[in-house]
C-alpha cells in the first residue's frame, strides 16, 4: 500500500469535509465536556481541538478579490457554560517576515499582521462585538453598528484575554471571552461570526466570509453563522468597580499671581447588573475621569467651533446605541455637554444607565446629576434612545434629551427626534444601498423665546451607495436658525445644504507597482434660509495613487465661495478683521501617506488656497518613528502662513505623542503640545498598569505653562493616582 498516497488523500478528504461544512458560511461551536480541560497558552495542543469544526478557505479582499489567501488560516470555536474560546492557527511560509510592532490595548494595527473577528450575538446583521490581536498579543476591541456606513466604537473595553505563540509554521492565538462580557439572546443558539486576517508585508486582506470589496469585517450582514451555542449563562450578572483616587495640584489664575495648592482624596465606583443577557443596568457615584487622555490642541482659523471627541469611559460604554444620523451630524446628544465646561471638569455626583435590547428593540437610557462648580449650579441630564429593527437590515428610532438647571434662570430644555434608516445589501443583485431621514427639534432655550419649532429644528435625508469601485452619496439637510439642543452640539445653524459626492476606486490587478487608482468629486452647496448661497465648495481629486507598497499619493484642486454677513475676527484678538462681503478662493492640495508598517514614515499634506482677502499656505505633517517594538513616537506639526490685505501672520502647532509598551498590560505615555496663538505649553504623562483585565492602576501627571514677558511660567501642575478594581459575580 502506498501510505504517502493514502496520507495525501486523507488530507484532501479532511479539507473537502471542512469546506463542505462551511460552504454555506456555517459551522458549529464545540461544547467542552466536564472532563475536558483547556490550558490557555496559545498552543492549541489539547486533544479536543482535533474534534472541533474548522473555518478555513479564507479569500482575498485585496489585492486579488475572491482568490484564495496566499497564507491559510484555520479557526475553531469551543465553549463551556461561562466562556467562549476561539483558537486560531495562522500559517505563514516566511514566519521571519511577520510584522508586529504594537502592544498597547486598542493600538492602531495598520502597522501589523493581525487577526480580527466579529460576534453578532443577536444574529440581526446590524450590530456586533469586534475583537483583534497581533503576534505580540495586543488586545483591541469595540462595538460595531451598521447604518450609513459602519462604525466601530473602539473605546469600548470588554473584559477578555488572548494568548499568543509562534513557531516555524506561523503564529497561533487562543481567545477567552466570558459570556458576561457580551449581550446576547439566550434563546438563540446561532450567532453571526466572521474572521479577518491581514498579512502586512503583502498588504493582503483576507476574510472567511464577505470578502468582496463592498463587504468586509464591518458588515455583519455578510458574516457567516456559528451554531450550537446552548447552555450558556452569565452567572449572577453582577459587577462592582470601586475606585480610589488621590491627587495634588497647584494652579494660578494668571501669570502674575502665585501658585495655590491643594490635595484631595476621593472614592467612588460603578455597580452594574445584567437584568438579563440582553439588558444591563448600572449606577455610578462620584464619577472621576482623571485617567482620560487630554484633548488634542487645535488652532481654529474658521468661524465655527470644533467638535472634540469624548474620552471619558462612562460615556463611551454603549455610545453606539446613542448614535443618531451620524453622517448628517444633527448631534442632538453630545456627551461632552455633561460634566465639562470649556474643557474643565464639573463634578458628577451620581449617574445611572440602562443599555441593551428588549426583543428587537435597542434601548439606551442615561441620567446624570452634576454638582455645583463655582458660579455654575448643579444640573440634571437625561438621555433616552430607542431603535427598533425593521425588515432585515433597517431601523426606525427616536431620541429624547432633557436638561434641567437648578434655580430658575433657564427653563427645562428638552430635545426630541426621530430617524429612519433603510438599508439593503441586495440592490441590483449584490450592491449596497441605503436611505436615511431624520428630524430633531427642541423646546425654547430661554424664557419668552418666541421662535417657531421650525427655527429650533433640523431635518434631512441621505441616499448612500457604498460600493466598490463606485461609491456615491447625496444628502440634503436644513438647520433652523435657532437650533441649539441643550445636550447636543451644533457648529453652524441657519442653512440649507445639498452635498453629493462620487468616488471611483478601481484596482489595478496586473501591476507590480500600483494597487489602486482613485478619483473623487465632492460638491457642497450651502444656502442661508432665504436660499442665498453662503458656502460653496468644489473639491476634485483628479488623481489618487495607492501603491503595492501601501504608500498613497493624492492630488486635488479646490474652489471655495463664502458669503460673510458679519465682521470676522480670525484670531479672536482684534488683530485681523475680515469685512462683510463675498469671497472666491481657489487652490490645490497634495497629500502623501507612507505605508504604516514602516519603522519611519507618516503623512504630509500641503495646501495652497485663497483665504478671504489673501492667501493661506498650510502644511500638516504627522511623522511616526518605531525604532523598537513597543516604542511609538509621533511628531505632529500644523503650520499656516496667512497673507491678507489686513496683514500677515503665521501659526504653529506642535504635538509629540510618545509611548513605550512593556507588554499589553504595562505602558508609559508622554504627550507634549504647544501653539503660538495661545502661547501655552502642556505635557501629559500617564503610567498604566493593567493588573488583570478590569483591574487597572493609573498614575497621571499634567504640567502646563503660559508664555508671559518672553518666558514660560507654570500655570498648572497636577498629579493623580487612581486604582480601579473589578469584581464579578
Coordinates of N, CA and C in Angstrom, one line a residue, residues 225-347:
X225 N -22.3 32.0 10.0 CA -23.1 31.6 11.2 C -22.3 30.7 12.1
X226 N -22.4 30.9 13.4 CA -21.9 30.0 14.4 C -23.0 29.3 15.1
X227 N -23.1 28.0 15.1 CA -24.3 27.3 15.7 C -23.9 26.5 16.9
X228 N -24.9 26.0 17.6 CA -24.7 25.1 18.7 C -24.5 25.8 20.1
X229 N -24.7 27.1 20.2 CA -24.4 27.8 21.5 C -25.6 27.6 22.5
X230 N -25.6 26.5 23.2 CA -26.7 26.3 24.1 C -26.1 26.1 25.5
X231 N -26.9 26.3 26.5 CA -26.5 26.1 27.9 C -25.4 27.1 28.4
X232 N -25.5 28.3 27.9 CA -24.5 29.4 28.3 C -25.2 30.4 29.2
X233 N -24.5 30.9 30.2 CA -25.1 31.9 31.0 C -24.0 32.9 31.6
X234 N -24.4 33.9 32.3 CA -23.5 35.0 32.8 C -23.3 35.0 34.3
X235 N -23.6 33.9 35.0 CA -23.5 33.9 36.4 C -24.6 34.8 37.0
X236 N -24.4 35.4 38.1 CA -25.3 36.4 38.7 C -25.5 37.6 37.8
X237 N -24.5 37.9 37.0 CA -24.5 39.1 36.2 C -24.3 40.4 37.0
X238 N -23.6 40.3 38.1 CA -23.3 41.5 39.0 C -21.9 41.9 38.9
X239 N -21.6 43.1 38.7 CA -20.2 43.6 38.5 C -20.1 44.9 39.3
X240 N -19.1 44.9 40.2 CA -18.8 46.1 41.0 C -17.4 46.6 40.7
X241 N -17.3 47.9 40.4 CA -16.0 48.5 40.1 C -15.7 49.7 41.0
X242 N -15.2 49.5 42.2 CA -14.8 50.6 43.0 C -13.5 51.2 42.6
X243 N -13.3 52.5 43.0 CA -12.0 53.1 42.7 C -11.7 54.0 43.9
X244 N -10.4 54.2 44.0 CA -9.8 55.2 45.0 C -8.9 56.1 44.2
X245 N -8.9 57.4 44.6 CA -8.0 58.3 43.9 C -7.4 59.4 44.8
X246 N -6.2 59.7 44.6 CA -5.5 60.7 45.4 C -4.9 61.7 44.4
X247 N -5.0 63.0 44.7 CA -4.4 63.9 43.8 C -3.9 65.2 44.5
X248 N -2.9 65.8 43.9 CA -2.4 67.1 44.4 C -2.2 68.0 43.2
X249 N -2.5 69.3 43.4 CA -2.5 70.2 42.3 C -2.0 71.6 42.8
X250 N -1.4 72.3 41.9 CA -1.1 73.7 42.1 C -1.6 74.5 40.8
X251 N -2.2 75.7 41.1 CA -2.7 76.5 40.0 C -2.6 77.9 40.3
X252 N -2.5 78.7 39.2 CA -2.6 80.2 39.3 C -3.6 80.7 38.3
X253 N -4.3 81.7 38.6 CA -5.3 82.2 37.7 C -4.7 83.0 36.5
X254 N -3.6 83.7 36.8 CA -2.9 84.4 35.7 C -1.4 84.4 36.0
X255 N -0.5 84.7 35.1 CA 0.9 84.5 35.3 C 1.5 85.4 36.4
X256 N 0.8 86.4 36.8 CA 1.3 87.3 37.8 C 1.0 86.9 39.2
X257 N 0.0 86.0 39.4 CA -0.4 85.6 40.7 C 0.4 84.4 41.2
X258 N 0.6 84.2 42.5 CA 1.3 83.0 43.0 C 0.5 81.7 42.8
X259 N 1.2 80.6 42.8 CA 0.5 79.3 42.7 C -0.2 79.0 44.0
X260 N -1.4 78.3 43.9 CA -2.1 77.9 45.0 C -2.3 76.4 45.0
X261 N -2.0 75.7 46.0 CA -2.0 74.2 46.0 C -3.1 73.7 46.8
X262 N -3.5 72.4 46.5 CA -4.5 71.7 47.2 C -4.3 70.2 47.0
X263 N -4.7 69.4 48.0 CA -4.7 68.0 47.9 C -6.0 67.4 48.2
X264 N -6.3 66.2 47.6 CA -7.6 65.6 47.8 C -7.5 64.1 47.7
X265 N -8.5 63.5 48.3 CA -8.7 62.0 48.2 C -10.1 61.8 48.0
X266 N -10.4 60.8 47.1 CA -11.8 60.6 46.8 C -12.0 59.1 46.5
X267 N -13.2 58.6 46.6 CA -13.5 57.3 46.2 C -14.9 57.2 45.6
X268 N -15.1 56.2 44.8 CA -16.4 56.1 44.2 C -16.5 54.8 43.4
X269 N -17.3 54.7 42.4 CA -17.3 53.5 41.6 C -18.6 53.3 40.9
X270 N -18.6 52.1 40.2 CA -19.8 51.7 39.5 C -20.3 50.4 39.9
X271 N -21.6 50.2 39.8 CA -22.2 48.9 40.1 C -23.1 48.6 38.9
X272 N -22.8 47.5 38.2 CA -23.5 47.1 37.0 C -24.2 45.7 37.3
X273 N -25.4 45.6 36.7 CA -26.2 44.3 36.8 C -26.8 44.0 35.5
X274 N -26.6 42.7 35.1 CA -27.3 42.2 33.9 C -28.7 41.8 34.3
X275 N -29.6 42.6 33.9 CA -31.0 42.3 34.2 C -31.4 41.0 33.5
X276 N -30.9 40.8 32.3 CA -30.9 39.5 31.6 C -29.7 39.6 30.6
X277 N -29.4 38.6 29.9 CA -28.2 38.6 29.0 C -28.4 39.7 27.9
X278 N -29.6 40.3 27.7 CA -29.8 41.3 26.7 C -29.6 42.8 27.3
X279 N -29.8 42.9 28.6 CA -30.0 44.2 29.2 C -29.2 44.4 30.4
X280 N -28.4 45.5 30.4 CA -27.5 45.8 31.5 C -27.9 47.2 32.1
X281 N -28.0 47.2 33.5 CA -28.2 48.4 34.2 C -27.0 48.8 35.0
X282 N -26.7 50.0 35.3 CA -25.6 50.4 36.1 C -25.8 51.8 36.7
X283 N -25.1 51.9 37.9 CA -25.1 53.2 38.6 C -23.6 53.6 38.8
X284 N -23.4 54.9 38.9 CA -22.0 55.4 39.2 C -22.2 56.5 40.3
X285 N -21.2 56.5 41.2 CA -21.2 57.5 42.2 C -19.8 58.2 42.3
X286 N -19.8 59.5 42.4 CA -18.5 60.3 42.4 C -17.7 59.9 41.2
X287 N -18.2 59.9 40.1 CA -17.5 59.5 38.9 C -16.3 60.4 38.6
X288 N -15.2 59.8 38.3 CA -13.9 60.6 38.1 C -13.3 60.1 36.8
X289 N -12.7 61.1 36.1 CA -12.1 60.8 34.8 C -10.7 61.2 34.7
X290 N -9.9 61.2 35.8 CA -8.6 61.7 35.9 C -7.7 60.9 34.9
X291 N -8.0 59.7 34.6 CA -7.1 58.9 33.7 C -7.3 59.1 32.2
X292 N -8.4 59.9 31.9 CA -8.7 60.2 30.5 C -7.5 61.0 29.8
X293 N -7.3 60.7 28.5 CA -6.3 61.4 27.8 C -6.7 62.9 27.6
X294 N -5.7 63.8 27.5 CA -6.0 65.2 27.3 C -6.4 65.4 25.8
X295 N -7.2 66.4 25.6 CA -7.6 66.7 24.2 C -6.4 67.2 23.4
X296 N -6.5 66.8 22.1 CA -5.5 67.4 21.2 C -5.8 68.9 21.0
X297 N -4.8 69.7 21.1 CA -4.9 71.1 21.0 C -5.2 71.5 19.5
X298 N -6.0 72.5 19.3 CA -6.4 73.0 17.9 C -6.1 74.5 17.8
X299 N -5.7 74.9 16.5 CA -5.7 76.3 16.2 C -6.8 76.5 15.2
X300 N -7.9 77.2 15.6 CA -9.1 77.3 14.8 C -9.1 78.6 14.1
X301 N -8.9 78.6 12.7 CA -9.0 79.8 11.9 C -10.3 79.9 11.2
X302 N -11.3 79.0 11.6 CA -12.6 79.1 10.9 C -13.6 79.9 11.8
X303 N -14.8 80.1 11.3 CA -15.8 80.9 12.0 C -16.5 80.1 13.0
X304 N -16.3 78.7 13.1 CA -17.2 77.9 13.8 C -16.4 77.0 14.8
X305 N -17.1 76.6 15.9 CA -16.4 75.8 16.9 C -16.1 74.4 16.4
X306 N -15.1 73.8 17.1 CA -14.6 72.5 16.7 C -15.1 71.5 17.6
X307 N -15.6 70.4 17.1 CA -16.1 69.3 17.9 C -14.9 68.4 18.4
X308 N -14.8 68.2 19.7 CA -13.7 67.4 20.2 C -14.3 66.0 20.7
X309 N -13.5 65.0 20.5 CA -14.1 63.6 20.8 C -14.2 63.4 22.3
X310 N -15.2 62.5 22.6 CA -15.3 62.1 24.0 C -14.2 61.1 24.4
X311 N -13.7 61.3 25.6 CA -12.6 60.4 26.1 C -12.9 59.7 27.4
X312 N -14.1 60.0 28.0 CA -14.4 59.5 29.3 C -15.1 58.2 29.2
X313 N -14.6 57.2 30.0 CA -15.1 55.8 29.8 C -16.6 55.7 30.1
X314 N -17.1 56.3 31.1 CA -18.5 56.1 31.5 C -19.4 56.4 30.3
X315 N -19.1 57.5 29.5 CA -19.9 57.9 28.4 C -19.6 57.1 27.1
X316 N -18.4 56.5 27.1 CA -18.0 55.7 25.9 C -18.7 54.3 25.9
X317 N -18.9 53.8 27.1 CA -19.6 52.5 27.1 C -21.0 52.5 26.6
X318 N -21.3 51.8 25.5 CA -22.6 51.8 24.9 C -22.9 53.0 24.1
X319 N -21.9 53.8 23.7 CA -22.1 55.0 23.0 C -22.7 54.8 21.6
X320 N -22.5 53.6 21.0 CA -23.0 53.3 19.7 C -24.6 53.3 19.7
X321 N -25.2 53.0 20.8 CA -26.6 52.9 20.9 C -27.2 54.3 20.7
X322 N -26.5 55.4 21.2 CA -27.0 56.7 21.2 C -26.7 57.5 19.9
X323 N -26.0 56.8 18.9 CA -25.7 57.5 17.7 C -27.0 57.8 17.0
X324 N -27.1 59.0 16.4 CA -28.3 59.5 15.7 C -27.9 60.1 14.4
X325 N -28.3 59.5 13.3 CA -27.9 60.0 11.9 C -26.5 60.6 11.9
X326 N -25.5 59.7 12.2 CA -24.1 60.2 12.4 C -23.5 60.9 11.1
X327 N -24.0 60.5 9.9 CA -23.4 61.0 8.7 C -23.9 62.4 8.4
X328 N -25.0 62.8 9.1 CA -25.6 64.1 8.8 C -25.4 65.1 10.0
X329 N -24.9 64.6 11.1 CA -24.4 65.5 12.2 C -25.4 66.4 12.8
X330 N -26.7 66.0 13.1 CA -27.6 66.9 13.8 C -27.2 66.9 15.3
X331 N -26.5 65.9 15.8 CA -25.9 65.8 17.2 C -26.9 66.3 18.3
X332 N -28.1 65.7 18.4 CA -28.9 66.0 19.5 C -28.4 65.6 20.8
X333 N -27.5 64.7 20.8 CA -26.8 64.3 22.1 C -25.3 64.3 21.9
X334 N -24.6 65.1 22.7 CA -23.1 65.1 22.7 C -22.7 65.1 24.1
X335 N -22.1 63.9 24.5 CA -21.9 63.6 25.9 C -20.9 64.6 26.6
X336 N -20.1 65.4 25.8 CA -19.2 66.3 26.5 C -20.0 67.6 27.0
X337 N -21.3 67.6 26.7 CA -22.1 68.7 27.4 C -22.3 68.3 28.9
X338 N -22.1 67.1 29.3 CA -22.3 66.7 30.6 C -21.0 66.6 31.4
X339 N -20.9 67.3 32.5 CA -19.7 67.2 33.3 C -18.4 67.9 32.8
X340 N -18.6 68.8 31.8 CA -17.5 69.6 31.2 C -18.0 71.0 30.9
X341 N -17.1 72.0 31.2 CA -17.4 73.3 30.9 C -16.2 74.0 30.4
X342 N -16.1 74.3 29.0 CA -14.9 74.8 28.4 C -13.7 73.9 28.7
X343 N -13.9 72.6 28.7 CA -12.8 71.7 28.9 C -12.5 71.4 30.3
X344 N -13.1 72.1 31.3 CA -12.8 71.9 32.7 C -13.9 71.0 33.3
X345 N -13.5 70.0 34.1 CA -14.4 69.1 34.7 C -15.4 69.7 35.6
X346 N -16.6 69.3 35.6 CA -17.7 69.6 36.5 C -18.0 68.3 37.3
X347 N -18.0 68.4 38.6 CA -18.2 67.1 39.4 C -19.5 66.4 39.1

